[in-house]
PDB file of N, CA and C in Angstrom:
ATOM      1  N   UNK S   1       0.819  -1.215   0.000  1.00  0.00           N
ATOM      2  CA  UNK S   1       0.000   0.000   0.000  1.00  0.00           C
ATOM      3  C   UNK S   1       0.846   1.254   0.000  1.00  0.00           C
ATOM      4  N   UNK S   2       0.195   2.396   0.061  1.00  0.00           N
ATOM      5  CA  UNK S   2       0.915   3.660  -0.002  1.00  0.00           C
ATOM      6  C   UNK S   2       1.728   3.886   1.263  1.00  0.00           C
ATOM      7  N   UNK S   3       1.206   3.417   2.383  1.00  0.00           N
ATOM      8  CA  UNK S   3       1.837   3.703   3.668  1.00  0.00           C
ATOM      9  C   UNK S   3       3.296   3.264   3.678  1.00  0.00           C
ATOM     10  N   UNK S   4       3.565   2.059   3.155  1.00  0.00           N
ATOM     11  CA  UNK S   4       4.925   1.563   3.230  1.00  0.00           C
ATOM     12  C   UNK S   4       5.846   2.385   2.340  1.00  0.00           C
ATOM     13  N   UNK S   5       5.321   2.902   1.249  1.00  0.00           N
ATOM     14  CA  UNK S   5       6.137   3.727   0.371  1.00  0.00           C
ATOM     15  C   UNK S   5       6.546   5.002   1.096  1.00  0.00           C
ATOM     16  N   UNK S   6       5.597   5.571   1.848  1.00  0.00           N
ATOM     17  CA  UNK S   6       5.894   6.807   2.568  1.00  0.00           C
ATOM     18  C   UNK S   6       6.892   6.555   3.690  1.00  0.00           C
ATOM     19  N   UNK S   7       6.794   5.383   4.317  1.00  0.00           N
ATOM     20  CA  UNK S   7       7.603   5.105   5.495  1.00  0.00           C
ATOM     21  C   UNK S   7       9.090   5.020   5.157  1.00  0.00           C
ATOM     22  N   UNK S   8       9.410   4.622   3.928  1.00  0.00           N
ATOM     23  CA  UNK S   8      10.811   4.463   3.559  1.00  0.00           C
ATOM     24  C   UNK S   8      11.389   5.807   3.149  1.00  0.00           C
ATOM     25  N   UNK S   9      12.361   6.323   3.903  1.00  0.00           N
ATOM     26  CA  UNK S   9      12.919   7.619   3.524  1.00  0.00           C
ATOM     27  C   UNK S   9      13.774   7.482   2.277  1.00  0.00           C
ATOM     28  N   UNK S  10      13.782   8.504   1.442  1.00  0.00           N
ATOM     29  CA  UNK S  10      14.655   8.436   0.261  1.00  0.00           C
ATOM     30  C   UNK S  10      16.102   8.386   0.722  1.00  0.00           C
ATOM     31  N   UNK S  11      16.969   7.741  -0.059  1.00  0.00           N
ATOM     32  CA  UNK S  11      18.358   7.582   0.378  1.00  0.00           C
ATOM     33  C   UNK S  11      19.040   8.933   0.507  1.00  0.00           C
ATOM     34  N   UNK S  12      18.799   9.806  -0.475  1.00  0.00           N
ATOM     35  CA  UNK S  12      19.418  11.123  -0.393  1.00  0.00           C
ATOM     36  C   UNK S  12      18.334  12.140  -0.100  1.00  0.00           C
ATOM     37  N   UNK S  13      18.437  12.829   1.039  1.00  0.00           N
ATOM     38  CA  UNK S  13      17.416  13.832   1.335  1.00  0.00           C
ATOM     39  C   UNK S  13      17.471  14.954   0.307  1.00  0.00           C
ATOM     40  N   UNK S  14      16.336  15.326  -0.201  1.00  0.00           N
ATOM     41  CA  UNK S  14      16.281  16.387  -1.193  1.00  0.00           C
ATOM     42  C   UNK S  14      15.963  17.669  -0.451  1.00  0.00           C
ATOM     43  N   UNK S  15      16.819  18.665  -0.591  1.00  0.00           N
ATOM     44  CA  UNK S  15      16.568  19.916   0.117  1.00  0.00           C
ATOM     45  C   UNK S  15      16.139  20.969  -0.885  1.00  0.00           C
ATOM     46  N   UNK S  16      14.961  21.502  -0.700  1.00  0.00           N
ATOM     47  CA  UNK S  16      14.455  22.540  -1.594  1.00  0.00           C
ATOM     48  C   UNK S  16      14.226  23.805  -0.790  1.00  0.00           C
ATOM     49  N   UNK S  17      15.268  24.576  -0.593  1.00  0.00           N
ATOM     50  CA  UNK S  17      15.087  25.832   0.135  1.00  0.00           C
ATOM     51  C   UNK S  17      14.452  25.616   1.491  1.00  0.00           C
ATOM     52  N   UNK S  18      13.868  26.664   2.061  1.00  0.00           N
ATOM     53  CA  UNK S  18      13.330  26.577   3.411  1.00  0.00           C
ATOM     54  C   UNK S  18      11.924  26.028   3.475  1.00  0.00           C
ATOM     55  N   UNK S  19      11.200  26.049   2.359  1.00  0.00           N
ATOM     56  CA  UNK S  19       9.783  25.690   2.408  1.00  0.00           C
ATOM     57  C   UNK S  19       9.574  24.253   2.850  1.00  0.00           C
ATOM     58  N   UNK S  20      10.360  23.390   2.279  1.00  0.00           N
ATOM     59  CA  UNK S  20      10.231  21.962   2.557  1.00  0.00           C
ATOM     60  C   UNK S  20      10.239  21.700   4.063  1.00  0.00           C
ATOM     61  N   UNK S  21      11.166  22.358   4.753  1.00  0.00           N
ATOM     62  CA  UNK S  21      11.312  22.187   6.198  1.00  0.00           C
ATOM     63  C   UNK S  21       9.992  22.388   6.925  1.00  0.00           C
ATOM     64  N   UNK S  22       9.328  23.498   6.622  1.00  0.00           N
ATOM     65  CA  UNK S  22       8.122  23.854   7.356  1.00  0.00           C
ATOM     66  C   UNK S  22       7.030  22.817   7.170  1.00  0.00           C
ATOM     67  N   UNK S  23       6.895  22.333   5.955  1.00  0.00           N
ATOM     68  CA  UNK S  23       5.859  21.346   5.674  1.00  0.00           C
ATOM     69  C   UNK S  23       6.062  20.134   6.571  1.00  0.00           C
ATOM     70  N   UNK S  24       7.311  19.699   6.685  1.00  0.00           N
ATOM     71  CA  UNK S  24       7.579  18.532   7.517  1.00  0.00           C
ATOM     72  C   UNK S  24       7.317  18.821   8.981  1.00  0.00           C
ATOM     73  N   UNK S  25       7.705  20.000   9.410  1.00  0.00           N
ATOM     74  CA  UNK S  25       7.577  20.342  10.822  1.00  0.00           C
ATOM     75  C   UNK S  25       6.131  20.178  11.279  1.00  0.00           C
ATOM     76  N   UNK S  26       5.196  20.568  10.419  1.00  0.00           N
ATOM     77  CA  UNK S  26       3.790  20.473  10.789  1.00  0.00           C
ATOM     78  C   UNK S  26       3.398  19.037  11.085  1.00  0.00           C
ATOM     79  N   UNK S  27       3.910  18.133  10.288  1.00  0.00           N
ATOM     80  CA  UNK S  27       3.460  16.756  10.453  1.00  0.00           C
ATOM     81  C   UNK S  27       4.424  15.914  11.275  1.00  0.00           C
ATOM     82  N   UNK S  28       5.278  16.584  12.032  1.00  0.00           N
ATOM     83  CA  UNK S  28       6.258  15.842  12.813  1.00  0.00           C
ATOM     84  C   UNK S  28       5.619  15.159  14.010  1.00  0.00           C
ATOM     85  N   UNK S  29       4.397  15.545  14.345  1.00  0.00           N
ATOM     86  CA  UNK S  29       3.792  14.961  15.535  1.00  0.00           C
ATOM     87  C   UNK S  29       3.578  13.473  15.327  1.00  0.00           C
ATOM     88  N   UNK S  30       3.901  12.726  16.342  1.00  0.00           N
ATOM     89  CA  UNK S  30       3.717  11.288  16.239  1.00  0.00           C
ATOM     90  C   UNK S  30       2.266  10.957  16.548  1.00  0.00           C
ATOM     91  N   UNK S  31       1.907   9.754  16.257  1.00  0.00           N
ATOM     92  CA  UNK S  31       0.568   9.287  16.566  1.00  0.00           C
ATOM     93  C   UNK S  31       0.309   9.425  18.069  1.00  0.00           C
ATOM     94  N   UNK S  32       1.318   9.083  18.875  1.00  0.00           N
ATOM     95  CA  UNK S  32       1.170   9.205  20.327  1.00  0.00           C
ATOM     96  C   UNK S  32       0.783  10.619  20.727  1.00  0.00           C
ATOM     97  N   UNK S  33       1.475  11.591  20.128  1.00  0.00           N
ATOM     98  CA  UNK S  33       1.204  12.983  20.477  1.00  0.00           C
ATOM     99  C   UNK S  33      -0.192  13.397  20.034  1.00  0.00           C
ATOM    100  N   UNK S  34      -0.548  12.986  18.826  1.00  0.00           N
ATOM    101  CA  UNK S  34      -1.863  13.337  18.297  1.00  0.00           C
ATOM    102  C   UNK S  34      -2.951  12.764  19.197  1.00  0.00           C
ATOM    103  N   UNK S  35      -2.747  11.517  19.617  1.00  0.00           N
ATOM    104  CA  UNK S  35      -3.751  10.854  20.440  1.00  0.00           C
ATOM    105  C   UNK S  35      -3.821  11.490  21.817  1.00  0.00           C
ATOM    106  N   UNK S  36      -2.661  11.869  22.345  1.00  0.00           N
ATOM    107  CA  UNK S  36      -2.654  12.556  23.637  1.00  0.00           C
ATOM    108  C   UNK S  36      -3.434  13.864  23.538  1.00  0.00           C
ATOM    109  N   UNK S  37      -3.239  14.576  22.431  1.00  0.00           N
ATOM    110  CA  UNK S  37      -3.959  15.833  22.217  1.00  0.00           C
ATOM    111  C   UNK S  37      -5.455  15.602  22.154  1.00  0.00           C
ATOM    112  N   UNK S  38      -5.809  14.556  21.423  1.00  0.00           N
ATOM    113  CA  UNK S  38      -7.216  14.228  21.253  1.00  0.00           C
ATOM    114  C   UNK S  38      -7.837  13.892  22.608  1.00  0.00           C
ATOM    115  N   UNK S  39      -7.128  13.077  23.373  1.00  0.00           N
ATOM    116  CA  UNK S  39      -7.633  12.683  24.687  1.00  0.00           C
ATOM    117  C   UNK S  39      -7.805  13.913  25.576  1.00  0.00           C
ATOM    118  N   UNK S  40      -6.865  14.841  25.455  1.00  0.00           N
ATOM    119  CA  UNK S  40      -6.927  16.068  26.238  1.00  0.00           C
ATOM    120  C   UNK S  40      -8.175  16.881  25.857  1.00  0.00           C
ATOM    121  N   UNK S  41      -8.434  16.985  24.556  1.00  0.00           N
ATOM    122  CA  UNK S  41      -9.617  17.715  24.092  1.00  0.00           C
ATOM    123  C   UNK S  41     -10.886  17.097  24.657  1.00  0.00           C
ATOM    124  N   UNK S  42     -10.917  15.774  24.663  1.00  0.00           N
ATOM    125  CA  UNK S  42     -12.103  15.083  25.186  1.00  0.00           C
ATOM    126  C   UNK S  42     -12.257  15.360  26.674  1.00  0.00           C
ATOM    127  N   UNK S  43     -11.123  15.330  27.388  1.00  0.00           N
ATOM    128  CA  UNK S  43     -11.156  15.592  28.823  1.00  0.00           C
ATOM    129  C   UNK S  43     -11.753  16.956  29.102  1.00  0.00           C
ATOM    130  N   UNK S  44     -11.344  17.939  28.306  1.00  0.00           N
ATOM    131  CA  UNK S  44     -11.829  19.296  28.518  1.00  0.00           C
ATOM    132  C   UNK S  44     -13.330  19.390  28.316  1.00  0.00           C
ATOM    133  N   UNK S  45     -13.879  18.485  27.518  1.00  0.00           N
ATOM    134  CA  UNK S  45     -15.339  18.451  27.328  1.00  0.00           C
ATOM    135  C   UNK S  45     -15.986  17.457  28.288  1.00  0.00           C
ATOM    136  N   UNK S  46     -15.216  17.009  29.290  1.00  0.00           N
ATOM    137  CA  UNK S  46     -15.699  15.988  30.227  1.00  0.00           C
ATOM    138  C   UNK S  46     -16.134  14.707  29.534  1.00  0.00           C
ATOM    139  N   UNK S  47     -15.414  14.341  28.492  1.00  0.00           N
ATOM    140  CA  UNK S  47     -15.730  13.100  27.791  1.00  0.00           C
ATOM    141  C   UNK S  47     -14.563  12.149  27.963  1.00  0.00           C
ATOM    142  N   UNK S  48     -14.874  10.883  27.919  1.00  0.00           N
ATOM    143  CA  UNK S  48     -13.834   9.874  28.053  1.00  0.00           C
ATOM    144  C   UNK S  48     -13.511   9.363  26.657  1.00  0.00           C
ATOM    145  N   UNK S  49     -12.239   9.309  26.332  1.00  0.00           N
ATOM    146  CA  UNK S  49     -11.839   8.730  25.054  1.00  0.00           C
ATOM    147  C   UNK S  49     -11.443   7.286  25.339  1.00  0.00           C
ATOM    148  N   UNK S  50     -12.238   6.317  24.875  1.00  0.00           N
ATOM    149  CA  UNK S  50     -12.000   4.918  25.270  1.00  0.00           C
ATOM    150  C   UNK S  50     -10.844   4.291  24.498  1.00  0.00           C
ATOM    151  N   UNK S  51      -9.627   4.617  24.910  1.00  0.00           N
ATOM    152  CA  UNK S  51      -8.459   4.155  24.171  1.00  0.00           C
ATOM    153  C   UNK S  51      -7.788   2.979  24.833  1.00  0.00           C
ATOM    154  N   UNK S  52      -7.275   2.087  24.016  1.00  0.00           N
ATOM    155  CA  UNK S  52      -6.407   1.047  24.545  1.00  0.00           C
ATOM    156  C   UNK S  52      -5.145   1.043  23.719  1.00  0.00           C
ATOM    157  N   UNK S  53      -4.012   1.021  24.401  1.00  0.00           N
ATOM    158  CA  UNK S  53      -2.754   0.934  23.668  1.00  0.00           C
ATOM    159  C   UNK S  53      -2.412  -0.538  23.488  1.00  0.00           C
ATOM    160  N   UNK S  54      -2.057  -0.894  22.278  1.00  0.00           N
ATOM    161  CA  UNK S  54      -1.746  -2.294  21.987  1.00  0.00           C
ATOM    162  C   UNK S  54      -0.265  -2.569  22.206  1.00  0.00           C
ATOM    163  N   UNK S  55       0.065  -3.843  22.279  1.00  0.00           N
ATOM    164  CA  UNK S  55       1.461  -4.219  22.500  1.00  0.00           C
ATOM    165  C   UNK S  55       2.349  -3.770  21.352  1.00  0.00           C
ATOM    166  N   UNK S  56       1.774  -3.688  20.158  1.00  0.00           N
ATOM    167  CA  UNK S  56       2.604  -3.285  19.015  1.00  0.00           C
ATOM    168  C   UNK S  56       2.746  -1.770  18.922  1.00  0.00           C
ATOM    169  N   UNK S  57       2.225  -1.054  19.929  1.00  0.00           N
ATOM    170  CA  UNK S  57       2.383   0.391  19.923  1.00  0.00           C
ATOM    171  C   UNK S  57       1.226   1.122  19.259  1.00  0.00           C
ATOM    172  N   UNK S  58       0.338   0.361  18.620  1.00  0.00           N
ATOM    173  CA  UNK S  58      -0.833   0.985  18.024  1.00  0.00           C
ATOM    174  C   UNK S  58      -1.900   1.243  19.067  1.00  0.00           C
ATOM    175  N   UNK S  59      -2.986   1.837  18.641  1.00  0.00           N
ATOM    176  CA  UNK S  59      -4.085   2.112  19.558  1.00  0.00           C
ATOM    177  C   UNK S  59      -5.385   1.609  18.958  1.00  0.00           C
ATOM    178  N   UNK S  60      -6.307   1.224  19.827  1.00  0.00           N
ATOM    179  CA  UNK S  60      -7.660   0.966  19.363  1.00  0.00           C
ATOM    180  C   UNK S  60      -8.612   1.809  20.182  1.00  0.00           C
ATOM    181  N   UNK S  61      -9.728   2.105  19.569  1.00  0.00           N
ATOM    182  CA  UNK S  61     -10.827   2.763  20.237  1.00  0.00           C
ATOM    183  C   UNK S  61     -11.658   1.618  20.775  1.00  0.00           C
ATOM    184  N   UNK S  62     -11.682   1.455  22.088  1.00  0.00           N
ATOM    185  CA  UNK S  62     -12.328   0.291  22.673  1.00  0.00           C
ATOM    186  C   UNK S  62     -13.795   0.586  22.931  1.00  0.00           C
ATOM    187  N   UNK S  63     -14.638   0.070  22.062  1.00  0.00           N
ATOM    188  CA  UNK S  63     -16.071   0.315  22.193  1.00  0.00           C
ATOM    189  C   UNK S  63     -16.762  -1.025  22.355  1.00  0.00           C
ATOM    190  N   UNK S  64     -16.586  -1.628  23.512  1.00  0.00           N
ATOM    191  CA  UNK S  64     -17.181  -2.938  23.734  1.00  0.00           C
ATOM    192  C   UNK S  64     -16.682  -3.940  22.721  1.00  0.00           C
ATOM    193  N   UNK S  65     -17.630  -4.605  22.069  1.00  0.00           N
ATOM    194  CA  UNK S  65     -17.286  -5.634  21.084  1.00  0.00           C
ATOM    195  C   UNK S  65     -16.580  -5.015  19.886  1.00  0.00           C
ATOM    196  N   UNK S  66     -16.884  -3.748  19.658  1.00  0.00           N
ATOM    197  CA  UNK S  66     -16.512  -3.140  18.393  1.00  0.00           C
ATOM    198  C   UNK S  66     -15.291  -2.251  18.548  1.00  0.00           C
ATOM    199  N   UNK S  67     -14.094  -2.841  18.661  1.00  0.00           N
ATOM    200  CA  UNK S  67     -12.920  -1.979  18.784  1.00  0.00           C
ATOM    201  C   UNK S  67     -12.448  -1.583  17.403  1.00  0.00           C
ATOM    202  N   UNK S  68     -12.122  -0.328  17.265  1.00  0.00           N
ATOM    203  CA  UNK S  68     -11.624   0.166  15.986  1.00  0.00           C
ATOM    204  C   UNK S  68     -10.175   0.545  16.156  1.00  0.00           C
ATOM    205  N   UNK S  69      -9.348   0.098  15.244  1.00  0.00           N
ATOM    206  CA  UNK S  69      -7.946   0.471  15.316  1.00  0.00           C
ATOM    207  C   UNK S  69      -7.781   1.898  14.800  1.00  0.00           C
ATOM    208  N   UNK S  70      -6.987   2.674  15.527  1.00  0.00           N
ATOM    209  CA  UNK S  70      -6.731   4.041  15.089  1.00  0.00           C
ATOM    210  C   UNK S  70      -5.611   4.031  14.066  1.00  0.00           C
ATOM    211  N   UNK S  71      -5.734   4.895  13.080  1.00  0.00           N
ATOM    212  CA  UNK S  71      -4.647   5.045  12.119  1.00  0.00           C
ATOM    213  C   UNK S  71      -4.564   6.503  11.704  1.00  0.00           C
ATOM    214  N   UNK S  72      -3.422   6.852  11.144  1.00  0.00           N
ATOM    215  CA  UNK S  72      -3.265   8.222  10.693  1.00  0.00           C
ATOM    216  C   UNK S  72      -3.747   8.311   9.261  1.00  0.00           C
ATOM    217  N   UNK S  73      -4.677   9.199   8.999  1.00  0.00           N
ATOM    218  CA  UNK S  73      -5.147   9.417   7.641  1.00  0.00           C
ATOM    219  C   UNK S  73      -5.029  10.908   7.378  1.00  0.00           C
ATOM    220  N   UNK S  74      -4.190  11.277   6.412  1.00  0.00           N
ATOM    221  CA  UNK S  74      -3.983  12.695   6.103  1.00  0.00           C
ATOM    222  C   UNK S  74      -3.671  13.522   7.341  1.00  0.00           C
ATOM    223  N   UNK S  75      -2.835  13.003   8.212  1.00  0.00           N
ATOM    224  CA  UNK S  75      -2.426  13.776   9.376  1.00  0.00           C
ATOM    225  C   UNK S  75      -3.471  13.896  10.464  1.00  0.00           C
ATOM    226  N   UNK S  76      -4.528  13.101  10.349  1.00  0.00           N
ATOM    227  CA  UNK S  76      -5.579  13.123  11.367  1.00  0.00           C
ATOM    228  C   UNK S  76      -5.714  11.720  11.940  1.00  0.00           C
ATOM    229  N   UNK S  77      -5.964  11.626  13.221  1.00  0.00           N
ATOM    230  CA  UNK S  77      -6.186  10.314  13.812  1.00  0.00           C
ATOM    231  C   UNK S  77      -7.587   9.870  13.417  1.00  0.00           C
ATOM    232  N   UNK S  78      -7.674   8.739  12.735  1.00  0.00           N
ATOM    233  CA  UNK S  78      -8.952   8.300  12.196  1.00  0.00           C
ATOM    234  C   UNK S  78      -9.186   6.828  12.496  1.00  0.00           C
ATOM    235  N   UNK S  79     -10.414   6.392  12.279  1.00  0.00           N
ATOM    236  CA  UNK S  79     -10.730   4.972  12.381  1.00  0.00           C
ATOM    237  C   UNK S  79     -11.361   4.544  11.068  1.00  0.00           C
ATOM    238  N   UNK S  80     -11.234   3.268  10.777  1.00  0.00           N
ATOM    239  CA  UNK S  80     -11.871   2.733   9.581  1.00  0.00           C
ATOM    240  C   UNK S  80     -13.308   2.386   9.959  1.00  0.00           C
ATOM    241  N   UNK S  81     -14.257   3.043   9.315  1.00  0.00           N
ATOM    242  CA  UNK S  81     -15.656   2.848   9.680  1.00  0.00           C
ATOM    243  C   UNK S  81     -16.200   1.642   8.933  1.00  0.00           C
ATOM    244  N   UNK S  82     -16.041   1.668   7.632  1.00  0.00           N
ATOM    245  CA  UNK S  82     -16.416   0.550   6.779  1.00  0.00           C
ATOM    246  C   UNK S  82     -15.137   0.259   6.009  1.00  0.00           C
ATOM    247  N   UNK S  83     -15.049  -0.903   5.369  1.00  0.00           N
ATOM    248  CA  UNK S  83     -13.815  -1.213   4.653  1.00  0.00           C
ATOM    249  C   UNK S  83     -13.393  -0.064   3.759  1.00  0.00           C
ATOM    250  N   UNK S  84     -12.221   0.458   4.020  1.00  0.00           N
ATOM    251  CA  UNK S  84     -11.674   1.488   3.153  1.00  0.00           C
ATOM    252  C   UNK S  84     -12.228   2.884   3.386  1.00  0.00           C
ATOM    253  N   UNK S  85     -13.224   3.019   4.249  1.00  0.00           N
ATOM    254  CA  UNK S  85     -13.775   4.346   4.521  1.00  0.00           C
ATOM    255  C   UNK S  85     -13.361   4.772   5.912  1.00  0.00           C
ATOM    256  N   UNK S  86     -12.734   5.942   6.005  1.00  0.00           N
ATOM    257  CA  UNK S  86     -12.243   6.397   7.298  1.00  0.00           C
ATOM    258  C   UNK S  86     -12.983   7.635   7.764  1.00  0.00           C
ATOM    259  N   UNK S  87     -13.096   7.771   9.060  1.00  0.00           N
ATOM    260  CA  UNK S  87     -13.642   8.990   9.644  1.00  0.00           C
ATOM    261  C   UNK S  87     -12.705   9.388  10.766  1.00  0.00           C
ATOM    262  N   UNK S  88     -12.578  10.687  10.997  1.00  0.00           N
ATOM    263  CA  UNK S  88     -11.739  11.087  12.119  1.00  0.00           C
ATOM    264  C   UNK S  88     -12.400  10.594  13.395  1.00  0.00           C
ATOM    265  N   UNK S  89     -11.589  10.419  14.426  1.00  0.00           N
ATOM    266  CA  UNK S  89     -12.107   9.905  15.693  1.00  0.00           C
ATOM    267  C   UNK S  89     -13.269  10.772  16.175  1.00  0.00           C
ATOM    268  N   UNK S  90     -13.105  12.090  16.024  1.00  0.00           N
ATOM    269  CA  UNK S  90     -14.164  12.998  16.479  1.00  0.00           C
ATOM    270  C   UNK S  90     -15.461  12.765  15.718  1.00  0.00           C
ATOM    271  N   UNK S  91     -15.355  12.687  14.392  1.00  0.00           N
ATOM    272  CA  UNK S  91     -16.551  12.457  13.575  1.00  0.00           C
ATOM    273  C   UNK S  91     -17.223  11.156  13.990  1.00  0.00           C
ATOM    274  N   UNK S  92     -16.377  10.149  14.155  1.00  0.00           N
ATOM    275  CA  UNK S  92     -16.900   8.825  14.449  1.00  0.00           C
ATOM    276  C   UNK S  92     -17.619   8.809  15.791  1.00  0.00           C
ATOM    277  N   UNK S  93     -16.972   9.368  16.808  1.00  0.00           N
ATOM    278  CA  UNK S  93     -17.582   9.351  18.136  1.00  0.00           C
ATOM    279  C   UNK S  93     -18.817  10.236  18.192  1.00  0.00           C
ATOM    280  N   UNK S  94     -18.804  11.351  17.459  1.00  0.00           N
ATOM    281  CA  UNK S  94     -19.996  12.191  17.515  1.00  0.00           C
ATOM    282  C   UNK S  94     -21.147  11.522  16.779  1.00  0.00           C
ATOM    283  N   UNK S  95     -20.850  10.749  15.737  1.00  0.00           N
ATOM    284  CA  UNK S  95     -21.937  10.030  15.071  1.00  0.00           C
ATOM    285  C   UNK S  95     -22.494   8.948  15.986  1.00  0.00           C
ATOM    286  N   UNK S  96     -21.617   8.308  16.764  1.00  0.00           N
ATOM    287  CA  UNK S  96     -22.094   7.310  17.726  1.00  0.00           C
ATOM    288  C   UNK S  96     -22.960   7.966  18.792  1.00  0.00           C
ATOM    289  N   UNK S  97     -22.517   9.140  19.245  1.00  0.00           N
ATOM    290  CA  UNK S  97     -23.257   9.843  20.291  1.00  0.00           C
ATOM    291  C   UNK S  97     -24.652  10.205  19.786  1.00  0.00           C
ATOM    292  N   UNK S  98     -24.726  10.613  18.522  1.00  0.00           N
ATOM    293  CA  UNK S  98     -26.029  10.962  17.951  1.00  0.00           C
ATOM    294  C   UNK S  98     -26.948   9.752  17.939  1.00  0.00           C
ATOM    295  N   UNK S  99     -26.390   8.612  17.566  1.00  0.00           N
ATOM    296  CA  UNK S  99     -27.186   7.386  17.549  1.00  0.00           C
ATOM    297  C   UNK S  99     -27.675   7.068  18.961  1.00  0.00           C
ATOM    298  N   UNK S 100     -26.767   7.205  19.926  1.00  0.00           N
ATOM    299  CA  UNK S 100     -27.113   6.879  21.308  1.00  0.00           C
ATOM    300  C   UNK S 100     -28.190   7.814  21.854  1.00  0.00           C
ATOM    301  N   UNK S 101     -28.202   9.049  21.354  1.00  0.00           N
ATOM    302  CA  UNK S 101     -29.153  10.028  21.873  1.00  0.00           C
ATOM    303  C   UNK S 101     -30.548   9.885  21.299  1.00  0.00           C
ATOM    304  N   UNK S 102     -30.665   9.126  20.207  1.00  0.00           N
ATOM    305  CA  UNK S 102     -31.986   9.030  19.571  1.00  0.00           C
ATOM    306  C   UNK S 102     -32.954   8.226  20.414  1.00  0.00           C
TER     307      UNK S 102
END
């Protein structure tokens, strides 16, 4: 898939002036950091983010029987809702909340 292609750094770093640097800096946050931020946002809204950290370092959203593995999609922490369809954790949880409120 595309992910593995991105993961392999090019042998020779290509430097294109200063712009390139900034683009990378934005996305330097690791999944851990992104998830910590997300959890913090939820805390501030008095919500619990049902996270479980896996032995392989990944995370799942633990929703009873239905755990969803978190993954990075376009720099956002997301879950796979249906095969190949992703929603950000926030979108996903708010859609669940709407269902629960009906």
